[in-house]
């Protein structure tokens, strides 16, 4: 197993909306098993818990930035396996698989922006802004 610090997390809701989760602390673990399973455990403010619970145990897309904020994100298909509330905070444990790695980030970002109807200078500006964030 390999454990990494999770420094950025975005969920893609069923509506297509992307929600940025403010992480207090989080880890991502590559179990290095035959199923290529990854675990994510996130400690967040309780206000973010409904975003995770809205999937009702179904898989959802996650964009995760690992180790350093300037790393390109990795994409996962995850599902919540446990969620615990503690005062004003929540701990969420997710399990799933990497759907594609960092090398596909630019292509995925460009496809998403084109799908949103952007082109020309608007596409270029949005691509540059999103690629840096």
mmCIF file of N, CA and C in Angstrom:
data_model
loop_
_atom_site.group_PDB
_atom_site.id
_atom_site.type_symbol
_atom_site.label_atom_id
_atom_site.label_comp_id
_atom_site.label_asym_id
_atom_site.label_seq_id
_atom_site.Cartn_x
_atom_site.Cartn_y
_atom_site.Cartn_z
ATOM 1 N N UNK A 1 0.839 -1.184 0.000
ATOM 2 C CA UNK A 1 0.000 0.000 0.000
ATOM 3 C C UNK A 1 0.877 1.238 0.000
ATOM 4 N N UNK A 2 0.369 2.284 -0.665
ATOM 5 C CA UNK A 2 1.037 3.578 -0.664
ATOM 6 C C UNK A 2 0.034 4.631 -0.222
ATOM 7 N N UNK A 3 0.453 5.485 0.689
ATOM 8 C CA UNK A 3 -0.410 6.529 1.229
ATOM 9 C C UNK A 3 0.115 7.892 0.807
ATOM 10 N N UNK A 4 -0.818 8.773 0.400
ATOM 11 C CA UNK A 4 -0.475 10.112 -0.047
ATOM 12 C C UNK A 4 -1.371 11.132 0.642
ATOM 13 N N UNK A 5 -0.899 12.345 0.746
ATOM 14 C CA UNK A 5 -1.699 13.448 1.274
ATOM 15 C C UNK A 5 -2.617 13.936 0.159
ATOM 16 N N UNK A 6 -3.885 14.106 0.490
ATOM 17 C CA UNK A 6 -4.868 14.645 -0.447
ATOM 18 C C UNK A 6 -5.004 16.129 -0.154
ATOM 19 N N UNK A 7 -4.716 16.993 -1.135
ATOM 20 C CA UNK A 7 -4.722 18.434 -0.900
ATOM 21 C C UNK A 7 -5.835 19.176 -1.634
ATOM 22 N N UNK A 8 -6.511 18.516 -2.549
ATOM 23 C CA UNK A 8 -7.615 19.137 -3.271
ATOM 24 C C UNK A 8 -8.639 18.097 -3.667
ATOM 25 N N UNK A 9 -9.925 18.472 -3.589
ATOM 26 C CA UNK A 9 -10.982 17.512 -3.893
ATOM 27 C C UNK A 9 -12.183 18.219 -4.495
ATOM 28 N N UNK A 10 -12.644 17.717 -5.629
ATOM 29 C CA UNK A 10 -13.865 18.196 -6.257
ATOM 30 C C UNK A 10 -14.740 17.003 -6.586
ATOM 31 N N UNK A 11 -16.032 17.147 -6.323
ATOM 32 C CA UNK A 11 -17.018 16.122 -6.647
ATOM 33 C C UNK A 11 -17.817 16.576 -7.848
ATOM 34 N N UNK A 12 -18.165 15.648 -8.706
ATOM 35 C CA UNK A 12 -19.050 15.968 -9.822
ATOM 36 C C UNK A 12 -20.419 15.395 -9.499
ATOM 37 N N UNK A 13 -21.380 16.289 -9.283
ATOM 38 C CA UNK A 13 -22.728 15.868 -8.909
ATOM 39 C C UNK A 13 -23.457 15.318 -10.131
ATOM 40 N N UNK A 14 -24.565 14.648 -9.896
ATOM 41 C CA UNK A 14 -25.339 14.046 -10.979
ATOM 42 C C UNK A 14 -25.823 15.092 -11.973
ATOM 43 N N UNK A 15 -26.017 16.330 -11.518
ATOM 44 C CA UNK A 15 -26.446 17.431 -12.386
ATOM 45 C C UNK A 15 -25.312 17.922 -13.280
ATOM 46 N N UNK A 16 -24.095 17.453 -13.032
ATOM 47 C CA UNK A 16 -22.930 17.919 -13.775
ATOM 48 C C UNK A 16 -22.185 19.027 -13.045
ATOM 49 N N UNK A 17 -22.808 19.571 -12.003
ATOM 50 C CA UNK A 17 -22.182 20.626 -11.204
ATOM 51 C C UNK A 17 -20.970 20.062 -10.475
ATOM 52 N N UNK A 18 -19.888 20.849 -10.457
ATOM 53 C CA UNK A 18 -18.699 20.457 -9.715
ATOM 54 C C UNK A 18 -18.675 21.211 -8.398
ATOM 55 N N UNK A 19 -18.434 20.488 -7.319
ATOM 56 C CA UNK A 19 -18.403 21.072 -5.985
ATOM 57 C C UNK A 19 -16.990 20.924 -5.430
ATOM 58 N N UNK A 20 -16.381 22.040 -5.081
ATOM 59 C CA UNK A 20 -15.069 22.020 -4.448
ATOM 60 C C UNK A 20 -15.256 21.823 -2.951
ATOM 61 N N UNK A 21 -14.596 20.819 -2.419
ATOM 62 C CA UNK A 21 -14.682 20.489 -1.004
ATOM 63 C C UNK A 21 -13.488 21.096 -0.274
ATOM 64 N N UNK A 22 -13.770 21.887 0.759
ATOM 65 C CA UNK A 22 -12.695 22.428 1.585
ATOM 66 C C UNK A 22 -12.235 21.335 2.549
ATOM 67 N N UNK A 23 -11.046 20.864 2.327
ATOM 68 C CA UNK A 23 -10.490 19.768 3.126
ATOM 69 C C UNK A 23 -9.766 20.336 4.342
ATOM 70 N N UNK A 24 -10.058 19.786 5.496
ATOM 71 C CA UNK A 24 -9.275 20.110 6.691
ATOM 72 C C UNK A 24 -8.042 19.206 6.714
ATOM 73 N N UNK A 25 -8.261 17.920 6.468
ATOM 74 C CA UNK A 25 -7.168 16.958 6.376
ATOM 75 C C UNK A 25 -7.680 15.768 5.581
ATOM 76 N N UNK A 26 -6.811 15.129 4.804
ATOM 77 C CA UNK A 26 -7.262 13.993 4.002
ATOM 78 C C UNK A 26 -6.076 13.160 3.524
ATOM 79 N N UNK A 27 -6.360 11.885 3.312
ATOM 80 C CA UNK A 27 -5.391 10.927 2.781
ATOM 81 C C UNK A 27 -6.015 10.173 1.620
ATOM 82 N N UNK A 28 -5.176 9.726 0.716
ATOM 83 C CA UNK A 28 -5.598 8.823 -0.338
ATOM 84 C C UNK A 28 -4.622 7.651 -0.323
ATOM 85 N N UNK A 29 -5.166 6.451 -0.391
ATOM 86 C CA UNK A 29 -4.364 5.238 -0.257
ATOM 87 C C UNK A 29 -4.554 4.352 -1.480
ATOM 88 N N UNK A 30 -3.466 4.038 -2.141
ATOM 89 C CA UNK A 30 -3.475 3.067 -3.225
ATOM 90 C C UNK A 30 -3.239 1.710 -2.569
ATOM 91 N N UNK A 31 -4.253 0.846 -2.578
ATOM 92 C CA UNK A 31 -4.116 -0.447 -1.916
ATOM 93 C C UNK A 31 -3.241 -1.417 -2.692
ATOM 94 N N UNK A 32 -2.938 -1.089 -3.939
ATOM 95 C CA UNK A 32 -2.080 -1.923 -4.780
ATOM 96 C C UNK A 32 -2.530 -3.376 -4.789
ATOM 97 N N UNK A 33 -3.832 -3.572 -4.896
ATOM 98 C CA UNK A 33 -4.368 -4.934 -4.962
ATOM 99 C C UNK A 33 -4.795 -5.261 -6.394
ATOM 100 N N UNK A 34 -5.298 -6.459 -6.601
ATOM 101 C CA UNK A 34 -5.694 -6.898 -7.945
ATOM 102 C C UNK A 34 -6.840 -6.073 -8.520
ATOM 103 N N UNK A 35 -7.657 -5.488 -7.649
ATOM 104 C CA UNK A 35 -8.793 -4.674 -8.093
ATOM 105 C C UNK A 35 -8.412 -3.213 -8.307
ATOM 106 N N UNK A 36 -7.151 -2.865 -8.048
ATOM 107 C CA UNK A 36 -6.672 -1.498 -8.181
ATOM 108 C C UNK A 36 -7.520 -0.524 -7.350
ATOM 109 N N UNK A 37 -7.806 -0.910 -6.118
ATOM 110 C CA UNK A 37 -8.672 -0.138 -5.232
ATOM 111 C C UNK A 37 -7.909 0.993 -4.555
ATOM 112 N N UNK A 38 -8.575 2.133 -4.476
ATOM 113 C CA UNK A 38 -8.069 3.298 -3.771
ATOM 114 C C UNK A 38 -9.046 3.649 -2.654
ATOM 115 N N UNK A 39 -8.525 4.136 -1.541
ATOM 116 C CA UNK A 39 -9.343 4.644 -0.442
ATOM 117 C C UNK A 39 -9.036 6.128 -0.267
ATOM 118 N N UNK A 40 -10.056 6.899 0.064
ATOM 119 C CA UNK A 40 -9.872 8.301 0.424
ATOM 120 C C UNK A 40 -10.579 8.527 1.742
ATOM 121 N N UNK A 41 -9.875 9.157 2.665
ATOM 122 C CA UNK A 41 -10.512 9.555 3.910
ATOM 123 C C UNK A 41 -10.330 11.056 4.050
ATOM 124 N N UNK A 42 -11.456 11.750 4.202
ATOM 125 C CA UNK A 42 -11.453 13.208 4.264
ATOM 126 C C UNK A 42 -12.076 13.683 5.561
ATOM 127 N N UNK A 43 -11.441 14.648 6.178
ATOM 128 C CA UNK A 43 -11.976 15.324 7.347
ATOM 129 C C UNK A 43 -12.361 16.718 6.889
ATOM 130 N N UNK A 44 -13.663 17.028 6.968
ATOM 131 C CA UNK A 44 -14.202 18.276 6.419
ATOM 132 C C UNK A 44 -15.169 18.920 7.410
ATOM 133 N N UNK A 45 -15.555 20.169 7.135
ATOM 134 C CA UNK A 45 -16.623 20.794 7.908
ATOM 135 C C UNK A 45 -17.914 20.041 7.609
ATOM 136 N N UNK A 46 -18.759 19.923 8.599
ATOM 137 C CA UNK A 46 -19.996 19.150 8.470
ATOM 138 C C UNK A 46 -20.880 19.654 7.328
ATOM 139 N N UNK A 47 -20.786 20.921 6.982
ATOM 140 C CA UNK A 47 -21.616 21.490 5.911
ATOM 141 C C UNK A 47 -21.385 20.809 4.556
ATOM 142 N N UNK A 48 -20.242 20.123 4.387
ATOM 143 C CA UNK A 48 -19.950 19.443 3.125
ATOM 144 C C UNK A 48 -20.508 18.020 3.086
ATOM 145 N N UNK A 49 -20.916 17.482 4.213
ATOM 146 C CA UNK A 49 -21.401 16.106 4.281
ATOM 147 C C UNK A 49 -22.573 15.828 3.331
ATOM 148 N N UNK A 50 -23.580 16.713 3.212
ATOM 149 C CA UNK A 50 -24.692 16.425 2.307
ATOM 150 C C UNK A 50 -24.273 16.204 0.849
ATOM 151 N N UNK A 51 -23.196 16.837 0.428
ATOM 152 C CA UNK A 51 -22.718 16.620 -0.946
ATOM 153 C C UNK A 51 -22.326 15.157 -1.153
ATOM 154 N N UNK A 52 -21.667 14.575 -0.164
ATOM 155 C CA UNK A 52 -21.250 13.180 -0.259
ATOM 156 C C UNK A 52 -22.455 12.237 -0.138
ATOM 157 N N UNK A 53 -23.368 12.553 0.756
ATOM 158 C CA UNK A 53 -24.524 11.685 0.996
ATOM 159 C C UNK A 53 -25.549 11.748 -0.132
ATOM 160 N N UNK A 54 -25.494 12.798 -0.945
ATOM 161 C CA UNK A 54 -26.474 12.956 -2.030
ATOM 162 C C UNK A 54 -26.372 11.850 -3.081
ATOM 163 N N UNK A 55 -25.284 11.111 -3.105
ATOM 164 C CA UNK A 55 -25.110 10.048 -4.093
ATOM 165 C C UNK A 55 -25.775 8.748 -3.664
ATOM 166 N N UNK A 56 -26.228 8.682 -2.421
ATOM 167 C CA UNK A 56 -26.973 7.523 -1.942
ATOM 168 C C UNK A 56 -26.266 6.195 -2.097
ATOM 169 N N UNK A 57 -24.976 6.157 -1.913
ATOM 170 C CA UNK A 57 -24.230 4.906 -2.032
ATOM 171 C C UNK A 57 -23.811 4.564 -3.448
ATOM 172 N N UNK A 58 -24.183 5.400 -4.423
ATOM 173 C CA UNK A 58 -23.788 5.175 -5.818
ATOM 174 C C UNK A 58 -22.418 5.781 -6.097
ATOM 175 N N UNK A 59 -21.790 5.313 -7.153
ATOM 176 C CA UNK A 59 -20.497 5.859 -7.558
ATOM 177 C C UNK A 59 -20.658 7.279 -8.094
ATOM 178 N N UNK A 60 -19.594 8.061 -7.937
ATOM 179 C CA UNK A 60 -19.569 9.422 -8.463
ATOM 180 C C UNK A 60 -18.135 9.758 -8.849
ATOM 181 N N UNK A 61 -17.996 10.803 -9.640
ATOM 182 C CA UNK A 61 -16.678 11.222 -10.112
ATOM 183 C C UNK A 61 -16.026 12.165 -9.121
ATOM 184 N N UNK A 62 -14.732 11.958 -8.923
ATOM 185 C CA UNK A 62 -13.935 12.769 -8.016
ATOM 186 C C UNK A 62 -12.684 13.212 -8.757
ATOM 187 N N UNK A 63 -12.370 14.497 -8.590
ATOM 188 C CA UNK A 63 -11.093 15.016 -9.090
ATOM 189 C C UNK A 63 -10.255 15.322 -7.859
ATOM 190 N N UNK A 64 -9.124 14.651 -7.731
ATOM 191 C CA UNK A 64 -8.300 14.750 -6.532
ATOM 192 C C UNK A 64 -6.904 15.254 -6.881
ATOM 193 N N UNK A 65 -6.440 16.203 -6.086
ATOM 194 C CA UNK A 65 -5.071 16.679 -6.220
ATOM 195 C C UNK A 65 -4.280 16.082 -5.064
ATOM 196 N N UNK A 66 -3.194 15.409 -5.417
ATOM 197 C CA UNK A 66 -2.432 14.626 -4.454
ATOM 198 C C UNK A 66 -1.065 15.266 -4.199
ATOM 199 N N UNK A 67 -0.694 15.340 -2.954
ATOM 200 C CA UNK A 67 0.610 15.761 -2.443
ATOM 201 C C UNK A 67 0.836 17.277 -2.484
ATOM 202 N N UNK A 68 0.805 17.886 -3.676
ATOM 203 C CA UNK A 68 1.043 19.328 -3.802
ATOM 204 C C UNK A 68 -0.055 19.951 -4.660
ATOM 205 N N UNK A 69 -0.464 21.163 -4.299
ATOM 206 C CA UNK A 69 -1.548 21.832 -5.018
ATOM 207 C C UNK A 69 -1.236 22.057 -6.502
ATOM 208 N N UNK A 70 0.026 22.169 -6.867
ATOM 209 C CA UNK A 70 0.342 22.426 -8.265
ATOM 210 C C UNK A 70 0.457 21.143 -9.099
ATOM 211 N N UNK A 71 0.235 19.980 -8.494
ATOM 212 C CA UNK A 71 0.168 18.727 -9.257
ATOM 213 C C UNK A 71 -1.123 18.682 -10.059
ATOM 214 N N UNK A 72 -1.060 18.040 -11.205
ATOM 215 C CA UNK A 72 -2.281 17.842 -11.977
ATOM 216 C C UNK A 72 -3.168 16.853 -11.234
ATOM 217 N N UNK A 73 -4.473 17.071 -11.277
ATOM 218 C CA UNK A 73 -5.371 16.167 -10.548
ATOM 219 C C UNK A 73 -5.476 14.787 -11.191
ATOM 220 N N UNK A 74 -5.865 13.841 -10.367
ATOM 221 C CA UNK A 74 -6.182 12.488 -10.816
ATOM 222 C C UNK A 74 -7.693 12.318 -10.695
ATOM 223 N N UNK A 75 -8.259 11.488 -11.530
ATOM 224 C CA UNK A 75 -9.711 11.299 -11.570
ATOM 225 C C UNK A 75 -10.068 9.903 -11.067
ATOM 226 N N UNK A 76 -11.103 9.840 -10.260
ATOM 227 C CA UNK A 76 -11.531 8.600 -9.627
ATOM 228 C C UNK A 76 -13.032 8.418 -9.772
ATOM 229 N N UNK A 77 -13.464 7.168 -9.692
ATOM 230 C CA UNK A 77 -14.879 6.806 -9.504
ATOM 231 C C UNK A 77 -14.935 6.240 -8.094
ATOM 232 N N UNK A 78 -15.647 6.932 -7.207
ATOM 233 C CA UNK A 78 -15.666 6.561 -5.794
ATOM 234 C C UNK A 78 -17.099 6.363 -5.319
ATOM 235 N N UNK A 79 -17.233 5.744 -4.152
ATOM 236 C CA UNK A 79 -18.509 5.711 -3.438
ATOM 237 C C UNK A 79 -18.214 5.812 -1.952
ATOM 238 N N UNK A 80 -19.137 6.425 -1.239
ATOM 239 C CA UNK A 80 -18.978 6.597 0.195
ATOM 240 C C UNK A 80 -19.246 5.259 0.873
ATOM 241 N N UNK A 81 -18.306 4.829 1.718
ATOM 242 C CA UNK A 81 -18.500 3.590 2.471
ATOM 243 C C UNK A 81 -18.748 3.851 3.947
ATOM 244 N N UNK A 82 -18.408 5.060 4.416
ATOM 245 C CA UNK A 82 -18.683 5.427 5.810
ATOM 246 C C UNK A 82 -18.641 6.944 5.924
ATOM 247 N N UNK A 83 -19.515 7.462 6.770
ATOM 248 C CA UNK A 83 -19.532 8.900 7.049
ATOM 249 C C UNK A 83 -19.922 9.087 8.511
ATOM 250 N N UNK A 84 -19.117 9.834 9.216
ATOM 251 C CA UNK A 84 -19.344 10.058 10.650
ATOM 252 C C UNK A 84 -19.332 11.556 10.933
ATOM 253 N N UNK A 85 -20.314 12.012 11.707
ATOM 254 C CA UNK A 85 -20.350 13.397 12.142
ATOM 255 C C UNK A 85 -19.700 13.506 13.516
ATOM 256 N N UNK A 86 -18.931 14.586 13.699
ATOM 257 C CA UNK A 86 -18.277 14.867 14.975
ATOM 258 C C UNK A 86 -18.362 16.363 15.215
ATOM 259 N N UNK A 87 -19.265 16.775 16.086
ATOM 260 C CA UNK A 87 -19.483 18.192 16.350
ATOM 261 C C UNK A 87 -19.734 18.931 15.033
ATOM 262 N N UNK A 88 -18.866 19.868 14.686
ATOM 263 C CA UNK A 88 -19.041 20.657 13.462
ATOM 264 C C UNK A 88 -18.302 20.069 12.266
ATOM 265 N N UNK A 89 -17.841 18.832 12.396
ATOM 266 C CA UNK A 89 -17.012 18.223 11.358
ATOM 267 C C UNK A 89 -17.578 16.878 10.932
ATOM 268 N N UNK A 90 -17.017 16.360 9.830
ATOM 269 C CA UNK A 90 -17.407 15.034 9.349
ATOM 270 C C UNK A 90 -16.178 14.330 8.803
ATOM 271 N N UNK A 91 -16.163 13.019 8.966
ATOM 272 C CA UNK A 91 -15.141 12.171 8.390
ATOM 273 C C UNK A 91 -15.818 11.301 7.350
ATOM 274 N N UNK A 92 -15.307 11.322 6.137
ATOM 275 C CA UNK A 92 -15.901 10.555 5.040
ATOM 276 C C UNK A 92 -14.858 9.592 4.503
ATOM 277 N N UNK A 93 -15.230 8.315 4.423
ATOM 278 C CA UNK A 93 -14.369 7.291 3.846
ATOM 279 C C UNK A 93 -14.979 6.868 2.517
ATOM 280 N N UNK A 94 -14.180 6.943 1.459
ATOM 281 C CA UNK A 94 -14.622 6.560 0.121
ATOM 282 C C UNK A 94 -13.719 5.461 -0.418
ATOM 283 N N UNK A 95 -14.289 4.665 -1.307
ATOM 284 C CA UNK A 95 -13.541 3.580 -1.940
ATOM 285 C C UNK A 95 -13.878 3.577 -3.422
ATOM 286 N N UNK A 96 -12.878 3.300 -4.238
ATOM 287 C CA UNK A 96 -13.134 3.247 -5.678
ATOM 288 C C UNK A 96 -11.868 2.999 -6.467
ATOM 289 N N UNK A 97 -11.923 3.408 -7.728
ATOM 290 C CA UNK A 97 -10.828 3.180 -8.655
ATOM 291 C C UNK A 97 -10.477 4.457 -9.392
ATOM 292 N N UNK A 98 -9.206 4.546 -9.763
ATOM 293 C CA UNK A 98 -8.787 5.671 -10.596
ATOM 294 C C UNK A 98 -9.406 5.469 -11.972
ATOM 295 N N UNK A 99 -10.057 6.505 -12.485
ATOM 296 C CA UNK A 99 -10.685 6.360 -13.792
ATOM 297 C C UNK A 99 -9.722 6.745 -14.900
ATOM 298 N N UNK A 100 -8.883 7.720 -14.676
ATOM 299 C CA UNK A 100 -7.755 7.992 -15.551
ATOM 300 C C UNK A 100 -6.791 8.883 -14.804
ATOM 301 N N UNK A 101 -5.562 8.859 -15.250
ATOM 302 C CA UNK A 101 -4.494 9.501 -14.483
ATOM 303 C C UNK A 101 -4.263 10.934 -14.912
ATOM 304 N N UNK A 102 -3.307 11.546 -14.277
ATOM 305 C CA UNK A 102 -2.991 12.950 -14.477
ATOM 306 C C UNK A 102 -2.732 13.299 -15.938
ATOM 307 N N UNK A 103 -2.154 12.403 -16.687
ATOM 308 C CA UNK A 103 -1.816 12.695 -18.071
ATOM 309 C C UNK A 103 -3.021 13.023 -18.931
ATOM 310 N N UNK A 104 -4.191 12.637 -18.497
ATOM 311 C CA UNK A 104 -5.400 12.890 -19.259
ATOM 312 C C UNK A 104 -6.110 14.174 -18.830
ATOM 313 N N UNK A 105 -5.563 14.877 -17.843
ATOM 314 C CA UNK A 105 -6.224 16.063 -17.292
ATOM 315 C C UNK A 105 -6.505 17.115 -18.357
ATOM 316 N N UNK A 106 -5.516 17.483 -19.138
ATOM 317 C CA UNK A 106 -5.686 18.547 -20.122
ATOM 318 C C UNK A 106 -6.733 18.189 -21.168
ATOM 319 N N UNK A 107 -6.688 16.945 -21.635
ATOM 320 C CA UNK A 107 -7.662 16.521 -22.639
ATOM 321 C C UNK A 107 -9.083 16.540 -22.075
ATOM 322 N N UNK A 108 -9.246 16.077 -20.835
ATOM 323 C CA UNK A 108 -10.550 16.052 -20.191
ATOM 324 C C UNK A 108 -11.058 17.480 -19.961
ATOM 325 N N UNK A 109 -10.185 18.344 -19.495
ATOM 326 C CA UNK A 109 -10.549 19.736 -19.261
ATOM 327 C C UNK A 109 -10.988 20.395 -20.562
ATOM 328 N N UNK A 110 -10.237 20.221 -21.608
ATOM 329 C CA UNK A 110 -10.574 20.810 -22.897
ATOM 330 C C UNK A 110 -11.917 20.281 -23.405
ATOM 331 N N UNK A 111 -12.129 18.984 -23.304
ATOM 332 C CA UNK A 111 -13.404 18.390 -23.730
ATOM 333 C C UNK A 111 -14.574 18.953 -22.925
ATOM 334 N N UNK A 112 -14.395 19.118 -21.612
ATOM 335 C CA UNK A 112 -15.455 19.676 -20.762
ATOM 336 C C UNK A 112 -15.791 21.108 -21.168
ATOM 337 N N UNK A 113 -14.780 21.911 -21.452
ATOM 338 C CA UNK A 113 -15.011 23.310 -21.835
ATOM 339 C C UNK A 113 -15.685 23.417 -23.204
ATOM 340 N N UNK A 114 -15.290 22.564 -24.131
ATOM 341 C CA UNK A 114 -15.933 22.544 -25.451
ATOM 342 C C UNK A 114 -17.385 22.107 -25.318
ATOM 343 N N UNK A 115 -17.625 21.103 -24.469
ATOM 344 C CA UNK A 115 -18.983 20.622 -24.225
ATOM 345 C C UNK A 115 -19.868 21.730 -23.644
ATOM 346 N N UNK A 116 -19.255 22.643 -22.893
ATOM 347 C CA UNK A 116 -19.997 23.772 -22.321
ATOM 348 C C UNK A 116 -20.237 24.879 -23.346
ATOM 349 N N UNK A 117 -19.762 24.677 -24.576
ATOM 350 C CA UNK A 117 -20.032 25.623 -25.647
ATOM 351 C C UNK A 117 -18.989 26.712 -25.828
ATOM 352 N N UNK A 118 -17.860 26.592 -25.165
ATOM 353 C CA UNK A 118 -16.825 27.610 -25.291
ATOM 354 C C UNK A 118 -16.015 27.396 -26.563
ATOM 355 N N UNK A 119 -15.566 28.511 -27.150
ATOM 356 C CA UNK A 119 -14.708 28.432 -28.323
ATOM 357 C C UNK A 119 -13.879 29.708 -28.414
ATOM 358 N N UNK A 120 -12.903 29.691 -29.294
ATOM 359 C CA UNK A 120 -12.073 30.872 -29.535
ATOM 360 C C UNK A 120 -11.367 31.368 -28.290
ATOM 361 N N UNK A 121 -11.357 32.716 -28.151
ATOM 362 C CA UNK A 121 -10.669 33.347 -27.023
ATOM 363 C C UNK A 121 -11.278 32.955 -25.686
ATOM 364 N N UNK A 122 -12.597 32.752 -25.637
ATOM 365 C CA UNK A 122 -13.247 32.334 -24.390
ATOM 366 C C UNK A 122 -12.755 30.954 -23.965
ATOM 367 N N UNK A 123 -12.616 30.057 -24.934
ATOM 368 C CA UNK A 123 -12.116 28.713 -24.651
ATOM 369 C C UNK A 123 -10.681 28.780 -24.126
ATOM 370 N N UNK A 124 -9.850 29.561 -24.786
ATOM 371 C CA UNK A 124 -8.454 29.677 -24.379
ATOM 372 C C UNK A 124 -8.337 30.256 -22.977
ATOM 373 N N UNK A 125 -9.081 31.300 -22.688
ATOM 374 C CA UNK A 125 -9.016 31.929 -21.362
ATOM 375 C C UNK A 125 -9.503 30.971 -20.279
ATOM 376 N N UNK A 126 -10.600 30.276 -20.524
ATOM 377 C CA UNK A 126 -11.129 29.329 -19.538
ATOM 378 C C UNK A 126 -10.162 28.164 -19.338
ATOM 379 N N UNK A 127 -9.572 27.684 -20.428
ATOM 380 C CA UNK A 127 -8.613 26.580 -20.341
ATOM 381 C C UNK A 127 -7.408 26.969 -19.494
ATOM 382 N N UNK A 128 -6.865 28.150 -19.734
ATOM 383 C CA UNK A 128 -5.716 28.606 -18.961
ATOM 384 C C UNK A 128 -6.066 28.754 -17.486
ATOM 385 N N UNK A 129 -7.216 29.350 -17.207
ATOM 386 C CA UNK A 129 -7.622 29.563 -15.808
ATOM 387 C C UNK A 129 -7.856 28.239 -15.082
ATOM 388 N N UNK A 130 -8.598 27.330 -15.701
ATOM 389 C CA UNK A 130 -8.907 26.043 -15.063
ATOM 390 C C UNK A 130 -7.664 25.164 -14.955
ATOM 391 N N UNK A 131 -6.789 25.232 -15.931
ATOM 392 C CA UNK A 131 -5.596 24.404 -15.917
ATOM 393 C C UNK A 131 -4.654 24.801 -14.784
ATOM 394 N N UNK A 132 -4.663 26.083 -14.396
ATOM 395 C CA UNK A 132 -3.826 26.555 -13.299
ATOM 396 C C UNK A 132 -4.441 26.259 -11.947
ATOM 397 N N UNK A 133 -5.791 26.195 -11.898
ATOM 398 C CA UNK A 133 -6.459 26.038 -10.602
ATOM 399 C C UNK A 133 -6.536 24.600 -10.158
#
